[in-house]
mmCIF file of C-alpha atoms and ligand atoms in Angstrom:
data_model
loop_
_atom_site.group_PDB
_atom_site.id
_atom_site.type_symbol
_atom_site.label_atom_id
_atom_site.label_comp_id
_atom_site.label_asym_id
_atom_site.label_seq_id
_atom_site.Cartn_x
_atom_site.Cartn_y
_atom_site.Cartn_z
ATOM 1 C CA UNK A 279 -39.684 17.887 -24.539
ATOM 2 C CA UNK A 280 -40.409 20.479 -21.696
ATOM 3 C CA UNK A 281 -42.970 23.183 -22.480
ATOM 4 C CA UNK A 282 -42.469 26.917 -22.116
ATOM 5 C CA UNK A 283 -43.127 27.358 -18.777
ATOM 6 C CA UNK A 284 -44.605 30.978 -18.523
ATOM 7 C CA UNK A 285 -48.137 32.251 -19.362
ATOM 8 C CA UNK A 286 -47.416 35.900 -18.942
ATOM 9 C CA UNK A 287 -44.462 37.433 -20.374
ATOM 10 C CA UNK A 288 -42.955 40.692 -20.907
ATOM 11 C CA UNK A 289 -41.287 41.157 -24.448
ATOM 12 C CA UNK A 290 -38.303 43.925 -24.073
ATOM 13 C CA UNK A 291 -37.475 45.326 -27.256
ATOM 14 C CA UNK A 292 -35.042 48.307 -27.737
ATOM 15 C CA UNK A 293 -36.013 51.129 -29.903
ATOM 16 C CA UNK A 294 -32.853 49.611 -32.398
ATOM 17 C CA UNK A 295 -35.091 46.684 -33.191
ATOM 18 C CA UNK A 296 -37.451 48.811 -35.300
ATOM 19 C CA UNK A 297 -34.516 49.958 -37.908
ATOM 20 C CA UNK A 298 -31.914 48.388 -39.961
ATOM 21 C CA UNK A 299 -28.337 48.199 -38.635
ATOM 22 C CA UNK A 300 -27.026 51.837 -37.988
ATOM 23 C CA UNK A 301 -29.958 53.161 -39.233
ATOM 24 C CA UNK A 302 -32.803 55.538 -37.510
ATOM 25 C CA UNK A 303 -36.149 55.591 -38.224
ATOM 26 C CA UNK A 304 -38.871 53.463 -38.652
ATOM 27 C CA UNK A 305 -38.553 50.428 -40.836
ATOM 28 C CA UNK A 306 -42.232 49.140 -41.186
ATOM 29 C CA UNK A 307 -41.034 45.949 -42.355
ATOM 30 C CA UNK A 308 -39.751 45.325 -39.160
ATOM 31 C CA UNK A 309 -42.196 46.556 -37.211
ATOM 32 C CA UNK A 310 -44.855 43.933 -38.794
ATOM 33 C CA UNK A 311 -42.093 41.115 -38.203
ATOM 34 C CA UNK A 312 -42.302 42.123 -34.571
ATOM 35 C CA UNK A 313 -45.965 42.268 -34.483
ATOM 36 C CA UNK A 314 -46.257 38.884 -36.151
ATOM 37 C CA UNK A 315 -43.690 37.392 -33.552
ATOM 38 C CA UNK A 316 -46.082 38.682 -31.090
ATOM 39 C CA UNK A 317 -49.180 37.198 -32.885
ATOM 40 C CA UNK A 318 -47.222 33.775 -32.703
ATOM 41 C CA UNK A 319 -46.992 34.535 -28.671
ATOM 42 C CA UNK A 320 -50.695 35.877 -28.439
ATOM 43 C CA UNK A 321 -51.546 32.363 -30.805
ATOM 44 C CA UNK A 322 -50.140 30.084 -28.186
ATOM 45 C CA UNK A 323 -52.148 31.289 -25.600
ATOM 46 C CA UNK A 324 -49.099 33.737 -24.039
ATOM 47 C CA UNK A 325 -50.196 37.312 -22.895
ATOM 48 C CA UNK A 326 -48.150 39.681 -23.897
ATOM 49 C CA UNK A 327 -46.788 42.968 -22.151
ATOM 50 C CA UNK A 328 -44.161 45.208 -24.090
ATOM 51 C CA UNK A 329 -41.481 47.456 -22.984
ATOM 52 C CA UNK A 330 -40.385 49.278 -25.886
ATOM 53 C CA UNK A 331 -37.337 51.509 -26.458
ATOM 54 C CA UNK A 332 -36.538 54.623 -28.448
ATOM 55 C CA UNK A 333 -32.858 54.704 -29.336
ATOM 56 C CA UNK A 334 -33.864 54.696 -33.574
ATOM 57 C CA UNK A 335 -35.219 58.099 -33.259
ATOM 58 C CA UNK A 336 -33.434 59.739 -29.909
ATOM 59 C CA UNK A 337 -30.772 58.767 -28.005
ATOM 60 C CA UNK A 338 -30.682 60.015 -24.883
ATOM 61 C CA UNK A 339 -27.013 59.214 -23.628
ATOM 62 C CA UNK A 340 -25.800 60.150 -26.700
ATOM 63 C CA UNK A 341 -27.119 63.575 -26.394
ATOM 64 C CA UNK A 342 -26.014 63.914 -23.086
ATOM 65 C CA UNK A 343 -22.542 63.041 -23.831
ATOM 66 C CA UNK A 344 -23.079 66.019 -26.306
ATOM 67 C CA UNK A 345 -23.557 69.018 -23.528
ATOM 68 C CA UNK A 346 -27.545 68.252 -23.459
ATOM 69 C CA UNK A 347 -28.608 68.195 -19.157
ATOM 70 C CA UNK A 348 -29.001 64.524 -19.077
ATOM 71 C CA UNK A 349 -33.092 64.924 -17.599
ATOM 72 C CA UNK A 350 -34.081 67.116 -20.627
ATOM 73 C CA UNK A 351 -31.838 64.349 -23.085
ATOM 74 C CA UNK A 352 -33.925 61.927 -20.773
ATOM 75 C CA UNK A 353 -37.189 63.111 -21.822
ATOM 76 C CA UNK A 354 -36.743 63.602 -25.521
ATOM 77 C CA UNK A 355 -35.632 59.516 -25.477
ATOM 78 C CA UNK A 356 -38.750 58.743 -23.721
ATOM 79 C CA UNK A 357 -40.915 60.936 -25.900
ATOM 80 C CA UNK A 358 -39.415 58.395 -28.798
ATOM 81 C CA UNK A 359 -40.620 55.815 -27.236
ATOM 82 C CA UNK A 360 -44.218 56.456 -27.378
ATOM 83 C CA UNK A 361 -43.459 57.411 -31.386
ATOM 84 C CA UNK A 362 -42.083 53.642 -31.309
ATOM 85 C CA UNK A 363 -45.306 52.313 -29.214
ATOM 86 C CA UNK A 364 -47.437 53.650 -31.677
ATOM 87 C CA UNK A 365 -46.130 52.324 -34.682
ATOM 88 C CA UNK A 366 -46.087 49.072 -33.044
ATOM 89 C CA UNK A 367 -49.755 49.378 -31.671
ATOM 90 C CA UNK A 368 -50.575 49.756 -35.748
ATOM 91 C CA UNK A 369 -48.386 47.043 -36.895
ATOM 92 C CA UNK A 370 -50.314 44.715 -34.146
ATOM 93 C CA UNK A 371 -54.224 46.012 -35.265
ATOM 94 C CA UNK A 372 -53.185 44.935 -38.726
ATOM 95 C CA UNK A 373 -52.546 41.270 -37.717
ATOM 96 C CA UNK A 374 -55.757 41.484 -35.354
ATOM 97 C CA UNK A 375 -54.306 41.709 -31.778
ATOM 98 C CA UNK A 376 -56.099 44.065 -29.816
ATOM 99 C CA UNK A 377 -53.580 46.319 -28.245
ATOM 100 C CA UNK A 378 -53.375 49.162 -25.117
ATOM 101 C CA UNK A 379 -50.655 51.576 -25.314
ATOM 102 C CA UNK A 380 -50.236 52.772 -21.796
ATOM 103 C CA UNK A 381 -47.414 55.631 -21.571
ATOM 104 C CA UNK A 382 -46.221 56.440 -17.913
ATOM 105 C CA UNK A 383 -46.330 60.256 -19.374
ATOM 106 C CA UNK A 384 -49.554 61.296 -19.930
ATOM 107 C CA UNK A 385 -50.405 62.218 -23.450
ATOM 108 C CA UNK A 386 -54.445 61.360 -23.256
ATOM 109 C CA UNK A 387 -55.100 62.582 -26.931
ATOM 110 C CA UNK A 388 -53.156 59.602 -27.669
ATOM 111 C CA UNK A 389 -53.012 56.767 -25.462
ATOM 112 C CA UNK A 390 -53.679 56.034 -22.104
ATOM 113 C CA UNK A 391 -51.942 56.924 -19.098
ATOM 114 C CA UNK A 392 -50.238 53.868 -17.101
ATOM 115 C CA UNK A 393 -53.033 52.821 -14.835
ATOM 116 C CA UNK A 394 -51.271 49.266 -13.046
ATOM 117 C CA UNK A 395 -54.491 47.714 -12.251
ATOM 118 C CA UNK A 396 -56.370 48.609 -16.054
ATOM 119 C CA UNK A 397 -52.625 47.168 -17.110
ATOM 120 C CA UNK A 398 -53.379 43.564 -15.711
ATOM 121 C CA UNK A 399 -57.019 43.998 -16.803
ATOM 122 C CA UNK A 400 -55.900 44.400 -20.477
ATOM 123 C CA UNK A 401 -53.758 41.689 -20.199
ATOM 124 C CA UNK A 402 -56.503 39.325 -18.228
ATOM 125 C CA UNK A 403 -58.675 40.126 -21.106
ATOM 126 C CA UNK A 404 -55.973 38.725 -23.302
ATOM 127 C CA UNK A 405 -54.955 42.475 -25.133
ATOM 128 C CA UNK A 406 -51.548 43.219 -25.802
ATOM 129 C CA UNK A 407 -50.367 46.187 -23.062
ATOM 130 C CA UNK A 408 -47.395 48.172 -25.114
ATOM 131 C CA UNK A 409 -45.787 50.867 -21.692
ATOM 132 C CA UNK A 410 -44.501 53.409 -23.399
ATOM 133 C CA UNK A 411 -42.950 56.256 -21.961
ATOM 134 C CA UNK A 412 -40.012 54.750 -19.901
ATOM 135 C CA UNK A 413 -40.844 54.897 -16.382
ATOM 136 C CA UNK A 414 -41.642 58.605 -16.710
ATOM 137 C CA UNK A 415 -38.525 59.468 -15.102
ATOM 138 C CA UNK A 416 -35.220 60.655 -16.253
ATOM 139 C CA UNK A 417 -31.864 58.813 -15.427
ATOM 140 C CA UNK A 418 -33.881 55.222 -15.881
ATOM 141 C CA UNK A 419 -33.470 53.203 -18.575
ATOM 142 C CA UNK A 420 -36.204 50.884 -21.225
ATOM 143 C CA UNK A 421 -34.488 47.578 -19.763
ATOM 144 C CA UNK A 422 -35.264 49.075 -15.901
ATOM 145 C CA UNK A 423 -38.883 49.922 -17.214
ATOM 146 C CA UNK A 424 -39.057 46.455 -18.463
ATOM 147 C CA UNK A 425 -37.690 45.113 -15.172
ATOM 148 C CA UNK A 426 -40.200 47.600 -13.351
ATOM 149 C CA UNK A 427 -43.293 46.912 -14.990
ATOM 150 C CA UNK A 428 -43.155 43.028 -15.509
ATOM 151 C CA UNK A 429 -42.596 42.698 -11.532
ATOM 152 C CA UNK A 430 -45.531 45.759 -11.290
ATOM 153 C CA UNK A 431 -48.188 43.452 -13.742
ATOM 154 C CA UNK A 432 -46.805 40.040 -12.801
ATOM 155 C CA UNK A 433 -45.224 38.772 -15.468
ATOM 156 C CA UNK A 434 -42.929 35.261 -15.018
ATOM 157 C CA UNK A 435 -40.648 36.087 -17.488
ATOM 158 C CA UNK A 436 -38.369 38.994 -19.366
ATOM 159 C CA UNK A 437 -37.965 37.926 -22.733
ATOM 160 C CA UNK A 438 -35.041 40.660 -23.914
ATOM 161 C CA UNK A 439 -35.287 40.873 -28.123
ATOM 162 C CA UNK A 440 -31.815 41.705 -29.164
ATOM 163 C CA UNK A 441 -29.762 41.451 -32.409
ATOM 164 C CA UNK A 442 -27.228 39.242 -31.111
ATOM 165 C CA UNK A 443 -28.159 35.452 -30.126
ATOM 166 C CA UNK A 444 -27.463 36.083 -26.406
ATOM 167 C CA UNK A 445 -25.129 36.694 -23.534
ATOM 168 C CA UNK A 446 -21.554 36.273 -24.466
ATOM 169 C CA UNK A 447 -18.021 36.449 -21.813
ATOM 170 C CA UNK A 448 -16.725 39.655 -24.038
ATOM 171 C CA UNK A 449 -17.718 41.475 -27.010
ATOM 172 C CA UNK A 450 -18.532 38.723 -29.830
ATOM 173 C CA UNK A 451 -18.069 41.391 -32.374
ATOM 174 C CA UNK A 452 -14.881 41.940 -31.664
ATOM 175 C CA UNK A 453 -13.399 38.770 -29.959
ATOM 176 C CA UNK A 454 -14.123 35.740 -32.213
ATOM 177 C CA UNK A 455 -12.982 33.423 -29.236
ATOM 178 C CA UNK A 456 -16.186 34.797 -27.657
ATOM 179 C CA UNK A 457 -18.239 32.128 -25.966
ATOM 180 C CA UNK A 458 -22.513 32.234 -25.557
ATOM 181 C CA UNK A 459 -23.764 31.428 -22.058
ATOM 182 C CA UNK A 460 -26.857 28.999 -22.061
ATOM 183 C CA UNK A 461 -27.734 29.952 -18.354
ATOM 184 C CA UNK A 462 -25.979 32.389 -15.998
ATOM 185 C CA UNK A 463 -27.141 33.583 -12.793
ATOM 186 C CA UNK A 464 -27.852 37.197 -11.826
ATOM 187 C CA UNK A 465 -24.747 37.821 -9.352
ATOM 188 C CA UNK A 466 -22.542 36.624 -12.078
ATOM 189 C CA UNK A 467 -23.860 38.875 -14.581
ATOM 190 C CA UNK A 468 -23.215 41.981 -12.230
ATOM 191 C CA UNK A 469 -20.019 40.924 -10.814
ATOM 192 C CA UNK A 470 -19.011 40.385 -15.100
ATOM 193 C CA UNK A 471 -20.673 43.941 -15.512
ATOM 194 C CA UNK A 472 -21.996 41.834 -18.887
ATOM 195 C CA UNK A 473 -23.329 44.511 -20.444
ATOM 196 C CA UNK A 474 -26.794 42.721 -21.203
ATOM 197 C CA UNK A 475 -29.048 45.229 -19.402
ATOM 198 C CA UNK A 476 -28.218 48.320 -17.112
ATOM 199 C CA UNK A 477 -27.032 47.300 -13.621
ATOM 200 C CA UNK A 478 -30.329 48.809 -12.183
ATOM 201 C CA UNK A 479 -32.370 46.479 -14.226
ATOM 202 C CA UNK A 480 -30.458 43.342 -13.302
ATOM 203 C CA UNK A 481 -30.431 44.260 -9.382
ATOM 204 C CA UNK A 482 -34.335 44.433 -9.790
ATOM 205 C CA UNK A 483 -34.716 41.667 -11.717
ATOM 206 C CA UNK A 484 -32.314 39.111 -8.826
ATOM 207 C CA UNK A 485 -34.880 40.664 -5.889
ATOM 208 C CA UNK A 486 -37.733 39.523 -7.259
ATOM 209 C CA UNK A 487 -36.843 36.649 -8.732
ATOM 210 C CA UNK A 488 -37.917 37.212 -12.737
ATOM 211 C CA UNK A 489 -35.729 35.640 -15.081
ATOM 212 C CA UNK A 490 -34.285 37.097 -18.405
ATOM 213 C CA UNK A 491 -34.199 35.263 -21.961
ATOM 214 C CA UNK A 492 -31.537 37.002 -24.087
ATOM 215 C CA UNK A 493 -32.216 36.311 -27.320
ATOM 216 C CA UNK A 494 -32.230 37.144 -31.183
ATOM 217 C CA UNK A 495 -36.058 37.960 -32.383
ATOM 218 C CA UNK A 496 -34.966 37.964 -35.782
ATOM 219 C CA UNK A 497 -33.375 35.102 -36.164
ATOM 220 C CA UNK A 498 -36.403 33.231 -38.140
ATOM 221 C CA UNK A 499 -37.911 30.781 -36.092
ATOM 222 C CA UNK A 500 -35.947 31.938 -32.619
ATOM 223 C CA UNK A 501 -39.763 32.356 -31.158
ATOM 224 C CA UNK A 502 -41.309 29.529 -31.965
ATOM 225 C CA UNK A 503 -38.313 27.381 -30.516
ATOM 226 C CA UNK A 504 -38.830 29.085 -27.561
ATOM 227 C CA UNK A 505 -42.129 28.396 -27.067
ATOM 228 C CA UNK A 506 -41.482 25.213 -27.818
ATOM 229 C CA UNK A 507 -39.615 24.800 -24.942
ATOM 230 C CA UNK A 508 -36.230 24.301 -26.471
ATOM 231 C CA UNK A 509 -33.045 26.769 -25.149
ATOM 232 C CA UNK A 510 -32.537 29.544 -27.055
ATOM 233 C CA UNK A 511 -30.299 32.674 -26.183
ATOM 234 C CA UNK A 512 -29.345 33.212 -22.401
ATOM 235 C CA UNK A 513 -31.330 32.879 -19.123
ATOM 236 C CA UNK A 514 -30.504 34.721 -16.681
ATOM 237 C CA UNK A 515 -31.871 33.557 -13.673
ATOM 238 C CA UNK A 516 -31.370 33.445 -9.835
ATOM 239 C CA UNK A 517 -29.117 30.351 -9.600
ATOM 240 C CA UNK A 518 -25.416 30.724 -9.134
ATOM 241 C CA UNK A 519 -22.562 30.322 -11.317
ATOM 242 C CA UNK A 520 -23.271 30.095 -14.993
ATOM 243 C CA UNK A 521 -23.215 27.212 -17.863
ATOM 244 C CA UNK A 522 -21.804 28.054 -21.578
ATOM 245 C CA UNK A 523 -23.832 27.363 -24.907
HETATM 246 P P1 LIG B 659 -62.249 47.699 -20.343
HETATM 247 O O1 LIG B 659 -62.508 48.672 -19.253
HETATM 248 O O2 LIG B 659 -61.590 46.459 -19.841
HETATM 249 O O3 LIG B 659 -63.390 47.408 -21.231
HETATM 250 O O4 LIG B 659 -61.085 48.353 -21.226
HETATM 251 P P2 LIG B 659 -61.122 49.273 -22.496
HETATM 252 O O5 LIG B 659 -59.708 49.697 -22.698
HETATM 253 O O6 LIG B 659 -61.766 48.650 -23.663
HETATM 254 O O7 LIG B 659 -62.047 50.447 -22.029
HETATM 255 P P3 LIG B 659 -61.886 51.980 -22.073
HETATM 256 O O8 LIG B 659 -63.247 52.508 -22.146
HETATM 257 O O9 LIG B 659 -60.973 52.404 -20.954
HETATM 258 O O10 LIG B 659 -61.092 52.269 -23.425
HETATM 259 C C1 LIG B 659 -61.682 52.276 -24.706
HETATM 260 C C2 LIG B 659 -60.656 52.773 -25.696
HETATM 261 O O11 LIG B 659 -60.225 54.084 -25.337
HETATM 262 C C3 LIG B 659 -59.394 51.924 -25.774
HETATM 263 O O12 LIG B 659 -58.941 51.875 -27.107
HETATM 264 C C4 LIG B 659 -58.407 52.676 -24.910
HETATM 265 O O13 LIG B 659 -57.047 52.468 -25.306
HETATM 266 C C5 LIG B 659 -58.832 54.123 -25.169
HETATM 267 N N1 LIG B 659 -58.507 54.956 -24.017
HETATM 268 C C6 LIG B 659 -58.796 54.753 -22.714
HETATM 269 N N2 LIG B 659 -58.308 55.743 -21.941
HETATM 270 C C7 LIG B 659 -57.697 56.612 -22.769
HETATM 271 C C8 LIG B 659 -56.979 57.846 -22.582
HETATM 272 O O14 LIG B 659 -56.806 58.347 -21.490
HETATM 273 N N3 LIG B 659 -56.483 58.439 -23.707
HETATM 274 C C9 LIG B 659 -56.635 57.883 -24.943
HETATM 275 N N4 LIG B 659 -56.117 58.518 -25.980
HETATM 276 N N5 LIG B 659 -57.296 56.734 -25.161
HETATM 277 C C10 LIG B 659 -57.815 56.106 -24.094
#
């Protein structure tokens, strides 16, 4: 069986992950599922870098769409994020993985600022980097600031924890002759507009070359068969064309 072929991955998780279904919030259960799925990683020798989102608490778009100026919605969103890194930051102490929270605005009563070269330094010494903060920018999204700072620290791989078990050709909620893609390459996803990650992210993801695993981090044992080098969810890589489930 092939191995897992990446050492150093960033682990994309929206800010939905942390709550149940329609819910906002924090749901500590979930949190400490997520920090164990990153002990697993940690375990196996993986380092770990996290992106996290904030849509449980604030969502930014949303707001927008309400009559809020999109930079100020912006903001709020990524203020939820560091809310989110936190939480997570406990959940991981608990389970004994030493942790950074680095947020890319600075809040230095709280964590530290993001510093790219203490980044890879955390992660050389094998400690778990959560970037909070989005890129510190408004009109960016989490995905792009997962895109951004796995090419920034090096990381060979974006593994993208969603709910659903990867990339499907239309909505699998409401088309049950939806089909999974195993593979598909980067041009494909754009010219589908799959709605995986913002077009932004993808675009930066194809020009440097650092492939995307879609997959479901809740589905029990998802993790481990990754690791195990068996196919789970959707790459997204740089090859043309695409290959179904
Ligand atoms: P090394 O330099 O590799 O030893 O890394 P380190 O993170 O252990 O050293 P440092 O002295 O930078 O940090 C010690 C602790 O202080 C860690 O828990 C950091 O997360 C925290 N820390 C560092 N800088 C800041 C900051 O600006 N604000 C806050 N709130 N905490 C910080």
């Amino acid at each position: 069986m092939k191995e897992f072929p990446y050492q150093r991955i960033l682990l994309k998780l929206s800010g939905e992950s942390l709550t149940e279904s329609g819910k906002t919030g924090i749901d500590q259960r979930r949190v400490d599922a997520i920090a164990e799925e990153i002990r697993i990683c940690h375990r196996s020798g993986i380092r770990v870098a996290v992106v996290i989102g904030g849509g449980n608490i604030f969502r930014g778009m949303a707001a927008a769409s309400g009559g809020m100026e999109r930079a100020t919605a912006d903001y709020m969103g990524m203020l939820a994020t560091v809310i989110n890194a936190l939480a997570l930051q406990e959940s991981c102490e608990r389970v004994d993985l030493i942790t950074r929270v680095q947020s890319a605005i600075e809040m230095k009563s709280i964590c530290e600022g993001y510093i790219r070269r203490k980044a890879m330094r955390h992660l050389e010494k094998n400690r778990i980097v959560i970037f909070a903060g989005g890129t510190g920018n408004p009109y960016f999204t989490t995905d792009t600031t997962a895109a951004l700072r796995a090419v920034e620290v090096s990381c060979q791989v974006i593994l993208k924890a969603t709910k659903v078990d990867g990339v499907y050709d239309s909505d699998p909620v409401k088309d049950p002759a939806a089909r999974r893609f195993a593979r598909i390459g980067f041009a494909e996803s754009i010219k589908r507009r799959l709605r995986v990650m913002d077009q932004t992210a993808l675009t930066l993801c194809m020009e440097n070359q650092m492939p995307i695993i879609v997959f479901d981090i809740f589905k029990s044992g998802n993790l481990q068969r990754l690791l195990a080098g068996e196919t789970v969810g959707t790459t997204i890589d740089g090859r043309d064309g695409f290959e179904y489930a």
